[in-house]
XYZ file of N, CA and C in Angstrom:
756
model
N 15.955 56.098 -84.848
C 15.747 55.196 -83.187
C 17.263 55.233 -82.513
N 17.996 54.426 -84.011
C 19.479 54.308 -83.154
C 20.160 55.573 -82.904
N 20.064 56.154 -83.876
C 20.782 57.807 -83.136
C 20.658 58.241 -82.347
N 19.207 58.517 -81.494
C 18.373 58.282 -80.049
C 19.331 57.420 -79.193
N 19.350 56.145 -79.392
C 19.649 55.652 -78.319
C 21.544 56.414 -78.292
N 21.898 56.557 -79.786
C 23.414 56.342 -79.568
C 23.949 57.778 -78.749
N 22.970 58.801 -79.310
C 23.178 60.227 -78.320
C 22.607 59.598 -76.801
N 21.695 59.007 -76.366
C 21.820 58.881 -74.941
C 23.028 58.206 -73.951
N 23.562 57.582 -75.154
C 24.760 56.099 -74.481
C 25.909 57.363 -74.352
N 26.102 58.572 -75.031
C 26.945 59.462 -75.409
C 26.664 60.523 -74.294
N 25.910 60.664 -73.871
C 25.141 61.848 -73.075
C 25.659 60.806 -71.218
N 25.495 59.526 -71.475
C 25.501 58.949 -70.228
C 27.307 59.056 -69.998
N 27.949 58.831 -70.596
C 29.379 58.876 -70.386
C 30.267 59.738 -70.365
N 29.207 60.967 -70.909
C 29.917 62.491 -70.298
C 29.593 62.331 -69.006
N 27.917 62.211 -68.330
C 27.569 62.328 -66.930
C 28.888 61.540 -66.066
N 28.994 60.445 -66.451
C 29.637 59.693 -65.867
C 31.181 60.037 -65.314
N 31.635 60.964 -66.243
C 32.856 61.334 -66.099
C 33.062 62.628 -65.452
N 31.865 63.808 -64.917
C 31.874 64.506 -63.764
C 31.651 63.757 -62.751
N 32.623 64.170 -61.911
C 32.528 63.691 -60.365
C 31.427 64.056 -59.409
N 31.386 63.480 -58.278
C 29.907 63.443 -57.177
C 30.860 63.598 -56.142
N 30.064 64.789 -54.995
C 30.673 64.469 -53.678
C 29.710 64.352 -52.887
N 29.573 64.115 -51.437
C 28.860 63.879 -50.438
C 29.565 64.079 -49.242
N 28.823 65.160 -48.716
C 29.695 65.646 -47.224
C 28.320 65.624 -46.589
N 28.498 64.906 -44.961
C 27.143 64.496 -44.327
C 27.984 64.480 -42.820
N 27.679 65.111 -41.914
C 27.541 65.475 -40.704
C 26.235 64.418 -40.107
N 26.369 63.026 -39.587
C 25.276 62.787 -39.251
C 23.887 62.952 -38.227
N 24.484 64.222 -37.228
C 22.881 64.430 -36.513
C 23.137 66.049 -36.903
N 21.477 66.118 -37.061
C 21.388 68.019 -36.748
C 21.973 68.407 -35.702
N 22.399 68.143 -34.759
C 22.428 68.756 -33.448
C 23.379 67.686 -32.494
N 23.993 68.392 -31.443
C 24.769 68.110 -30.847
C 24.917 68.836 -29.572
N 24.768 67.483 -28.131
C 24.136 68.809 -26.997
C 25.674 67.938 -25.766
N 26.098 68.849 -25.598
C 27.783 68.721 -24.369
C 27.921 69.755 -23.641
N 27.888 69.431 -22.255
C 28.365 70.419 -20.929
C 29.741 70.989 -21.454
N 28.966 72.734 -20.766
C 30.350 73.480 -20.789
C 31.680 72.962 -20.022
N 32.328 73.308 -21.082
C 33.906 72.676 -20.063
C 34.612 71.736 -20.884
N 34.004 70.724 -21.675
C 33.838 69.221 -22.267
C 35.097 69.388 -23.804
N 35.625 67.831 -23.731
C 36.301 68.095 -25.245
C 35.395 67.210 -25.853
N 35.054 68.010 -27.407
C 34.703 67.076 -28.009
C 34.593 67.175 -29.391
N 33.925 66.306 -29.914
C 33.827 65.973 -31.977
C 33.287 66.693 -32.438
N 32.960 67.311 -33.460
C 32.014 67.110 -34.552
C 32.406 66.693 -35.486
N 31.432 65.517 -35.838
C 31.912 64.597 -37.090
C 31.590 64.835 -38.664
N 32.734 64.814 -39.482
C 32.404 65.294 -40.771
C 32.915 64.209 -42.013
N 31.804 63.320 -42.321
C 32.739 62.372 -43.375
C 32.032 62.652 -44.956
N 32.696 62.221 -45.926
C 32.677 62.495 -47.496
C 33.102 61.198 -47.834
N 32.229 61.312 -49.126
C 32.693 60.283 -50.057
C 32.394 61.046 -51.448
N 33.437 60.340 -52.418
C 34.065 60.899 -53.761
C 33.954 60.280 -54.734
N 33.691 60.500 -55.808
C 33.894 59.746 -57.379
C 34.870 59.542 -58.039
N 35.598 60.709 -57.379
C 37.449 61.170 -58.004
C 38.325 59.925 -57.042
N 39.754 59.888 -57.550
C 40.542 59.166 -57.163
C 40.973 59.723 -55.825
N 41.112 60.076 -54.946
C 41.733 60.935 -54.433
C 43.061 60.757 -54.353
N 43.666 59.626 -54.866
C 45.357 59.158 -54.499
C 45.754 60.173 -55.967
N 44.947 60.946 -56.676
C 45.427 61.666 -57.944
C 45.346 62.627 -57.862
N 44.175 63.247 -57.040
C 43.981 64.698 -56.952
C 45.491 65.852 -56.714
N 45.188 66.875 -57.446
C 46.444 67.795 -57.550
C 46.506 68.432 -55.876
N 44.863 68.617 -55.292
C 44.778 69.258 -54.250
C 43.451 68.794 -53.727
N 42.870 68.941 -52.337
C 41.915 68.893 -51.614
C 41.285 69.674 -50.649
N 40.709 70.373 -50.142
C 40.615 71.505 -49.355
C 39.668 71.092 -48.206
N 39.681 71.341 -46.975
C 38.730 70.989 -46.453
C 38.428 72.003 -45.420
N 37.490 72.765 -45.065
C 36.992 74.018 -44.157
C 36.144 73.771 -43.379
N 36.314 73.993 -42.131
C 35.106 74.513 -40.922
C 34.641 75.497 -40.937
N 33.734 76.131 -40.490
C 33.676 77.879 -40.301
C 32.207 77.213 -38.791
N 32.151 78.670 -38.588
C 31.231 79.140 -37.054
C 30.232 79.685 -38.386
N 28.683 79.183 -37.740
C 28.113 80.551 -38.764
C 27.424 81.169 -38.107
N 27.155 82.297 -39.018
C 26.922 83.435 -38.287
C 25.109 83.010 -37.515
N 25.200 83.852 -36.214
C 24.300 83.583 -35.432
C 23.110 84.840 -36.384
N 23.189 85.688 -36.606
C 22.023 87.176 -37.289
C 22.264 86.637 -38.822
N 21.274 86.651 -39.424
C 20.882 87.007 -40.942
C 21.929 87.762 -41.166
N 22.035 88.829 -41.183
C 23.063 89.632 -41.671
C 24.536 89.353 -41.256
N 24.815 88.592 -40.636
C 26.021 88.519 -39.656
C 26.847 87.462 -41.028
N 28.485 87.841 -40.621
C 29.257 86.936 -41.044
C 29.638 85.572 -40.885
N 30.165 84.433 -41.323
C 30.677 83.814 -41.004
C 32.155 83.924 -40.481
N 32.363 83.008 -39.260
C 33.967 82.882 -38.892
C 34.561 81.790 -39.078
N 35.307 81.494 -40.464
C 36.469 80.615 -40.100
C 36.644 79.985 -39.208
N 37.083 79.282 -39.107
C 37.836 77.785 -38.337
C 39.497 77.833 -38.326
N 39.021 76.360 -38.961
C 41.009 76.379 -39.879
C 40.456 76.001 -40.451
N 41.170 75.862 -42.036
C 41.328 75.174 -43.454
C 42.489 74.525 -43.347
N 42.207 73.243 -44.195
C 43.242 72.041 -44.500
C 43.363 72.115 -45.684
N 44.897 71.796 -45.850
C 45.069 71.514 -47.635
C 45.845 70.006 -47.540
N 45.138 69.224 -48.981
C 45.857 68.259 -48.883
C 46.410 68.306 -50.831
N 47.410 67.589 -51.098
C 48.397 66.287 -49.960
C 49.380 66.949 -49.326
N 49.298 68.597 -48.725
C 50.811 69.102 -48.047
C 50.294 69.150 -46.603
N 49.232 68.639 -46.178
C 48.979 68.090 -44.792
C 48.894 69.329 -44.253
N 48.535 70.803 -44.575
C 49.111 71.669 -43.940
C 47.332 72.145 -43.410
N 47.348 72.620 -42.093
C 46.295 73.158 -41.433
C 46.292 74.731 -41.135
N 45.404 75.998 -41.569
C 45.154 77.101 -41.399
C 44.172 76.826 -40.080
N 44.730 77.411 -38.759
C 43.887 77.576 -38.020
C 43.599 79.706 -37.319
N 42.622 79.518 -37.750
C 42.161 80.497 -37.380
C 42.587 81.564 -36.204
N 43.068 82.856 -36.082
C 43.712 82.996 -34.286
C 42.685 83.086 -33.009
N 41.531 83.102 -33.229
C 40.547 82.931 -32.538
C 40.017 81.663 -31.268
N 41.155 80.849 -32.136
C 40.373 78.855 -32.093
C 41.887 78.862 -31.831
N 43.159 78.937 -31.746
C 44.234 78.558 -31.663
C 44.420 78.169 -30.568
N 44.900 76.646 -30.411
C 44.944 76.387 -28.989
C 44.069 75.217 -28.428
N 42.970 75.857 -29.171
C 41.843 74.231 -28.529
C 40.698 73.904 -29.702
N 41.535 73.928 -31.049
C 41.140 73.072 -32.260
C 41.807 72.460 -32.816
N 41.898 71.254 -33.268
C 42.311 70.441 -34.414
C 41.157 69.702 -35.289
N 42.113 69.301 -36.213
C 41.223 68.255 -37.549
C 41.479 66.696 -37.275
N 40.388 66.455 -37.364
C 41.037 64.306 -37.259
C 40.665 64.651 -38.297
N 41.835 64.279 -39.544
C 41.328 64.598 -40.979
C 42.139 63.131 -41.428
N 41.373 62.550 -42.070
C 41.947 61.065 -43.217
C 41.250 61.574 -44.745
N 41.553 61.613 -45.300
C 41.167 62.232 -46.737
C 41.343 61.101 -47.363
N 41.472 59.943 -47.306
C 41.605 58.478 -48.602
C 39.935 57.924 -47.770
N 39.983 57.967 -46.512
C 38.904 57.373 -45.830
C 37.686 58.649 -45.432
N 37.646 59.567 -46.058
C 36.667 60.437 -46.355
C 36.386 61.002 -44.625
N 37.240 61.463 -43.943
C 37.081 61.807 -42.557
C 37.623 63.153 -42.221
N 36.693 64.045 -41.899
C 37.528 65.322 -41.451
C 36.583 66.174 -40.478
N 36.851 65.635 -39.263
C 36.091 65.477 -38.187
C 37.004 66.792 -36.910
N 35.636 67.445 -36.710
C 36.605 68.875 -36.011
C 36.624 68.658 -34.346
N 37.475 68.797 -33.976
C 37.507 68.735 -32.660
C 37.636 69.758 -31.645
N 37.141 70.172 -30.617
C 37.319 71.613 -29.918
C 37.409 71.067 -28.179
N 38.325 72.299 -27.677
C 38.414 71.586 -26.588
C 37.544 72.967 -25.353
N 37.660 72.516 -24.407
C 37.046 73.532 -23.122
C 36.083 74.091 -23.669
N 34.408 74.072 -24.436
C 33.919 74.527 -25.120
C 32.877 75.374 -23.853
N 32.402 76.614 -24.511
C 31.826 77.480 -23.754
C 30.870 77.758 -24.418
N 29.961 78.769 -23.933
C 28.506 79.142 -24.458
C 28.709 79.911 -25.657
N 29.578 80.251 -26.054
C 29.953 81.133 -26.869
C 29.498 80.233 -28.351
N 30.324 79.070 -28.070
C 30.191 77.836 -28.696
C 28.784 76.924 -29.283
N 27.853 77.975 -28.290
C 26.676 77.801 -28.887
C 25.979 78.024 -30.163
N 26.620 77.459 -30.956
C 25.819 78.055 -32.580
C 25.632 76.952 -33.661
N 25.722 77.352 -34.845
C 25.692 75.844 -35.950
C 27.509 76.079 -36.383
N 27.519 75.201 -36.859
C 28.982 74.840 -37.631
C 28.814 74.451 -39.117
N 29.802 74.384 -39.910
C 29.756 74.199 -41.700
C 30.959 73.010 -41.703
N 30.685 72.057 -42.216
C 31.580 71.329 -42.742
C 31.994 71.452 -44.146
N 32.659 71.619 -44.760
C 33.065 71.882 -47.089
C 33.911 70.898 -47.206
N 34.112 70.581 -48.142
C 35.156 69.811 -48.882
C 35.079 70.151 -50.134
N 36.333 70.755 -51.097
C 35.834 70.899 -52.250
C 37.409 70.149 -52.524
N 37.048 69.399 -54.105
C 37.950 68.460 -54.794
C 37.738 69.096 -56.042
N 38.823 69.455 -56.689
C 38.629 69.417 -58.055
C 37.848 68.630 -59.005
N 36.899 69.125 -59.821
C 36.684 68.031 -61.007
C 35.283 67.572 -60.205
N 34.875 67.843 -58.942
C 33.651 67.482 -58.219
C 32.328 68.869 -58.597
N 31.930 68.343 -59.622
C 30.718 69.359 -60.079
C 29.955 69.123 -59.494
N 29.224 68.368 -58.839
C 27.759 67.711 -58.704
C 27.869 67.342 -57.112
N 26.699 67.049 -56.189
C 26.524 66.494 -55.445
C 26.530 67.532 -54.315
N 27.121 67.131 -53.117
C 26.797 67.682 -51.831
C 28.114 67.983 -51.176
N 28.471 69.667 -51.095
C 29.889 69.916 -50.708
C 29.770 70.665 -49.375
N 28.341 70.836 -48.683
C 28.707 71.603 -47.665
C 27.676 70.615 -46.878
N 27.948 71.108 -44.816
C 26.764 70.058 -44.483
C 26.981 70.550 -43.095
N 25.937 71.190 -41.938
C 25.549 71.820 -41.168
C 25.570 71.347 -40.385
N 25.580 71.219 -38.691
C 25.167 70.844 -37.699
C 25.232 72.047 -36.495
N 24.436 71.583 -35.211
C 24.550 72.889 -34.030
C 24.627 72.184 -33.146
N 25.437 72.843 -32.809
C 26.142 72.853 -31.071
C 25.679 73.259 -29.745
N 25.228 72.110 -29.179
C 24.514 72.761 -28.245
C 24.765 73.015 -26.745
N 25.551 74.098 -26.242
C 26.280 73.753 -24.669
C 25.346 74.371 -23.832
N 26.042 72.874 -23.153
C 24.851 73.263 -21.341
C 25.245 73.397 -20.306
N 24.561 74.101 -19.486
C 25.275 74.677 -18.332
C 24.363 74.465 -17.449
N 24.991 73.180 -15.975
C 24.143 73.475 -14.935
C 23.470 74.744 -14.219
N 22.824 74.582 -13.819
C 22.512 75.791 -12.794
C 22.796 75.836 -11.890
N 23.380 77.475 -11.661
C 24.434 77.742 -10.313
C 23.293 77.587 -9.089
N 23.937 77.929 -8.158
C 23.432 77.567 -6.635
C 22.268 78.270 -6.900
N 20.790 77.985 -6.849
C 19.984 79.794 -6.397
C 19.683 80.573 -5.242
N 19.070 81.376 -5.662
C 19.345 82.307 -4.384
C 18.313 82.594 -3.322
N 17.879 82.152 -2.506
C 16.506 82.278 -1.999
C 16.154 83.629 -1.307
N 15.123 84.056 -1.568
C 14.748 85.160 -0.618
C 13.355 85.979 -0.159
N 12.643 86.503 1.162
C 11.651 86.650 0.814
C 11.073 88.212 0.411
N 10.322 88.377 0.033
C 9.666 89.995 -0.302
C 8.151 90.205 0.374
N 8.294 91.086 1.343
C 7.185 91.068 1.694
C 7.344 91.063 3.741
N 6.183 91.363 3.967
C 6.582 91.733 5.320
C 5.728 89.950 6.143
N 6.451 89.167 6.844
C 6.090 88.220 7.163
C 5.201 88.330 8.578
N 4.161 88.251 8.535
C 3.020 89.342 9.617
C 1.935 88.514 8.757
N 0.967 88.359 9.861
C -0.472 87.699 10.190
C -1.204 88.248 9.292
N -1.740 87.779 8.117
C -2.666 88.338 7.304
C -2.199 88.776 5.613
N -0.572 89.170 6.000
C 0.281 89.443 4.124
C 0.291 88.212 3.283
N 0.089 89.612 2.364
C 1.099 88.528 1.186
C 2.241 88.896 0.623
N 2.860 87.567 1.077
C 4.568 87.788 0.448
C 4.756 86.733 -1.056
N 5.708 87.001 -1.179
C 6.805 85.641 -2.249
C 8.409 85.288 -2.279
N 8.302 84.233 -1.762
C 9.389 83.817 -1.590
C 10.254 83.827 -3.669
N 11.215 84.190 -3.464
C 11.496 83.777 -4.785
C 12.950 83.556 -4.960
N 13.175 82.736 -6.055
C 14.694 81.635 -6.414
C 14.752 81.761 -7.769
N 16.085 82.159 -7.520
C 16.881 83.100 -8.900
C 18.269 81.816 -9.318
N 18.549 81.452 -10.231
C 19.962 81.298 -10.171
C 20.423 81.898 -11.168
N 21.681 82.655 -11.203
C 21.952 83.250 -12.252
C 22.572 82.593 -13.204
N 23.103 81.194 -13.596
C 23.608 80.915 -14.792
C 22.611 79.331 -14.691
N 22.601 78.931 -15.996
C 22.083 77.534 -16.560
C 21.961 77.556 -17.740
N 21.709 76.546 -18.621
C 21.738 76.431 -19.835
C 21.261 75.065 -20.552
N 20.121 74.623 -20.321
C 19.155 75.599 -20.887
C 18.430 76.342 -20.142
N 17.666 77.513 -19.711
C 16.895 77.958 -18.813
C 16.575 77.172 -18.142
N 16.826 77.337 -16.486
C 16.350 76.341 -15.439
C 14.789 76.491 -15.504
N 14.170 75.426 -14.985
C 12.947 75.713 -14.491
C 12.847 75.332 -12.830
N 12.372 75.851 -12.079
C 12.022 76.285 -10.565
C 10.523 75.284 -9.919
N 10.702 75.237 -9.043
C 9.573 74.246 -8.165
C 10.355 74.493 -6.396
N 8.964 74.568 -5.781
C 9.060 75.031 -4.388
C 8.210 73.510 -3.970
N 9.091 73.115 -2.503
C 8.266 72.487 -1.634
C 8.535 73.175 0.039
N 7.590 72.926 0.214
C 7.401 73.057 2.344
C 7.996 72.193 2.789
N 7.992 72.154 3.797
C 8.312 71.491 5.334
C 8.375 71.882 6.305
N 8.007 70.950 7.535
C 7.318 71.662 8.844
C 8.569 71.386 9.458
N 8.842 71.938 10.915
C 9.896 71.928 11.439
C 10.372 70.723 12.192
N 9.405 69.753 11.422
C 10.003 68.422 11.938
C 10.642 67.569 10.475
N 11.034 68.652 9.684
C 11.566 68.208 8.155
C 10.156 67.078 7.741
N 9.114 67.215 7.861
C 8.382 66.452 6.694
C 7.814 67.084 5.604
N 7.513 66.698 4.298
C 7.106 67.561 4.003
C 5.580 68.257 3.947
N 5.037 69.008 3.615
C 3.665 69.657 3.996
C 3.131 70.313 2.838
N 1.810 70.056 2.526
C 0.914 70.019 1.195
C 0.946 71.473 1.409
N 0.971 72.089 0.195
C 0.996 73.726 0.486
C -0.370 74.107 -0.058
N -0.590 75.253 0.675
C -1.772 76.057 0.473
C -2.603 75.941 -0.778
N -4.495 75.810 -1.238
C -4.702 75.587 -2.282
C -4.599 76.849 -2.679
N -4.285 78.073 -2.406
C -4.478 79.313 -2.909
C -2.991 79.839 -3.446
N -2.007 78.954 -3.322
C -0.659 79.599 -3.218
C -0.329 78.804 -4.726
N 0.502 79.743 -4.686
C 0.924 79.845 -6.231
C 2.797 79.580 -7.021
N 2.753 79.018 -7.595
C 4.566 78.529 -7.906
C 4.668 78.804 -8.891
N 5.336 79.787 -9.870
C 5.587 79.794 -11.023
C 7.025 80.776 -11.551
N 7.765 80.367 -12.226
C 8.949 80.721 -12.428
C 9.813 81.278 -11.663
N 9.775 80.483 -10.752
C 10.737 80.773 -9.791
C 9.738 81.409 -8.160
N 8.533 81.832 -8.566
C 7.919 82.954 -7.670
C 7.175 81.793 -6.891
N 7.070 81.777 -5.513
C 6.318 81.196 -4.814
C 4.901 82.053 -3.971
N 4.001 82.452 -5.088
C 3.104 83.631 -3.745
C 1.490 83.189 -2.967
N 2.171 83.335 -1.795
C 1.711 83.278 -0.120
C 0.716 84.314 -0.247
N -0.600 83.765 0.511
C -1.745 84.809 0.524
C -2.147 84.381 1.472
N -2.247 85.929 2.163
C -3.105 85.796 4.403
C -2.132 84.666 4.668
N -1.533 85.080 5.338
C -0.279 84.660 5.957
C -0.516 84.109 7.197
N 0.015 83.066 7.877
C -0.405 82.943 9.250
C 0.755 81.485 10.146
N 0.142 81.977 11.105
C 0.942 80.893 11.937
C 1.659 79.291 10.671
N 1.138 78.960 10.377
C 0.611 77.665 9.988
C 0.937 78.114 8.528
N 1.694 78.931 8.207
C 2.690 79.193 6.932
C 4.328 79.307 7.143
N 4.345 79.329 8.295
C 5.511 79.284 8.886
C 6.161 77.591 8.675
N 7.700 77.403 8.362
C 8.253 76.592 8.075
C 9.133 77.257 6.978
N 9.558 75.278 6.907
C 11.315 75.791 5.769
C 10.670 75.498 4.533
N 11.201 76.092 3.593
C 11.090 76.242 1.971
C 11.705 75.831 1.617
N 12.088 75.187 0.162
C 12.925 74.939 -0.490
C 12.279 75.011 -1.881
N 13.309 75.404 -2.876
C 13.936 75.314 -3.900
C 14.613 74.695 -5.023
N 14.422 73.707 -5.820
C 14.784 73.237 -6.696
C 14.888 74.147 -7.810
N 16.237 74.757 -8.394
C 16.351 74.884 -9.976
C 17.131 73.918 -10.946
N 16.136 73.610 -11.698
C 16.934 72.579 -12.516
C 16.744 72.894 -14.096
N 17.889 71.799 -14.827
C 17.281 72.090 -16.304
C 17.808 70.363 -16.369
N 17.865 70.242 -17.757
C 18.127 68.914 -18.583
C 19.402 67.925 -17.988
N 20.597 68.959 -17.318
C 22.047 68.239 -17.152
C 22.560 68.129 -15.242
N 21.535 68.999 -14.778
C 21.801 68.661 -13.340
C 20.528 69.611 -12.565
N 20.777 69.710 -11.162
C 19.798 70.246 -10.205
C 20.516 71.270 -9.173
N 19.962 72.418 -8.337
C 20.574 72.946 -7.690
C 19.559 73.579 -6.649
N 19.866 73.664 -5.081
C 18.707 73.402 -4.282
C 18.848 75.170 -3.765
N 18.164 75.697 -2.993
C 18.099 76.394 -1.949
C 16.953 76.486 -0.987
N 17.718 77.099 0.528
C 16.730 76.669 1.569
C 16.048 78.228 2.342
N 14.953 78.301 2.533
C 15.187 79.849 3.361
C 13.443 79.043 4.746
N 13.673 79.742 6.014
C 12.886 79.689 6.850
C 11.949 80.965 6.770
N 10.435 80.004 6.867
C 9.752 81.504 7.148
C 9.494 81.528 8.563
N 9.291 82.325 9.120
C 8.552 82.625 10.352
C 8.037 83.827 10.684
N 6.482 83.432 10.624
C 5.147 84.554 10.528
C 4.792 84.851 11.827
N 5.296 86.241 12.190
C 4.739 86.665 13.438
C 3.821 87.590 13.622
N 2.860 88.101 14.394
C 1.901 88.447 15.151
C 1.585 89.777 14.596
N 0.572 90.353 14.069
C 0.651 91.445 13.975
C 1.148 92.287 14.839
N 1.889 93.676 14.870
C 2.177 94.738 16.200
C 1.004 95.121 16.332
N 0.955 95.177 17.872
C 0.057 95.843 18.839
C 0.373 97.485 18.728
N -0.766 98.532 17.872
C -0.612 99.330 18.143
C -0.840 100.728 19.681
N -0.014 101.481 19.705
C -0.112 101.718 20.989
C -0.864 102.055 21.587
N -1.762 102.704 20.986
C -3.247 103.496 21.344
C -3.941 102.155 22.209
N -3.639 100.950 21.907
C -4.608 99.965 22.196
C -3.220 99.506 23.322
N -2.484 99.755 23.669
C -1.975 99.024 24.859
C -2.640 98.924 26.307
N -3.644 99.942 26.462
C -4.378 99.794 27.522
C -5.131 98.644 28.084
N -5.834 97.675 26.569
C -6.123 96.516 27.088
C -5.380 95.952 27.320
N -3.865 95.678 26.732
C -3.342 94.714 27.461
C -3.087 95.038 28.974
N -2.661 96.557 29.743
C -2.741 96.539 30.735
C -4.153 95.989 31.642
N -5.108 96.296 30.900
C -6.562 95.605 31.753
C -6.577 94.155 31.905
N -6.018 93.850 30.769
C -6.266 91.841 31.318
C -4.847 91.441 32.283
N -4.053 92.648 31.934
C -2.687 92.167 33.356
C -3.445 92.254 34.660
C-alpha cells in the first residue's frame, strides 16, 4: 500500500514538472464593417516562468477556406528578441499588440476588406509546454452595406399585362433582402393588390390597369444599412388596332 502511495506521489511530481499552456480567443466570431480598423484578441496563460524561457513564438495565420487549401501565415513574433516577421501580402496593414509576460497577443488589421472574410488562428509555442492548448481560432465576418439598388420595369406597361418591377444591389454582405412599397400620386402609401407577389427583389404585378399606376419604392437592406430606389409606373390604355379606326370616326 505504501509503495502504491509513493508511486502516485512520484507520478504527480513528474506531471507537475510538465508545463501547460492555454491559448484563448474570447469569441468564436467577430463582425465589422468593410474598411474598419480592427483588433482580434488572443490571450494565453502558461505554467512556465516566461522570464526564464529562451524563446517563445507567437504566430497568426489566415486559415484556408477550402478543405484542401493551405493556411496563409500572417506574422510570426519571436520573444525575447521582440522581432516580428510579417508576410508581404499583409505588410502595411497588420501589426501585433503583444505583451508576452501578461499573455497578450492581439492581431491588429487595418482597412479590412471582403477578402478578410475568413477564419484566423493564433498559436503560442513555448519550450517545455507539452500539455494544454496552443492554438485558438475565430471567424472574422466583414460586413458591407448594400450599394444603391437599381429599379427597372420588365414588360409592357399596358392594360391587362403582367409585369415585373426588379430591384438589385450589386454589392452588400450579408446579401441584402428586398421589399417593395407602393405610393399614390399624393405620396401616400397604397396597399398592394392581393395577387401581387414580392420575392427576392421582384415585384410581380398581374392584369395591370390605371389603378396600378403610382410610385414604387424598393428598399435593399442588410444588418448594417439600407438603401432605396424609386420608380414611376404609368399604365397606358391598350393601343387601338388601325382596323378599328372607323369606330372612332363613327363616334366623332
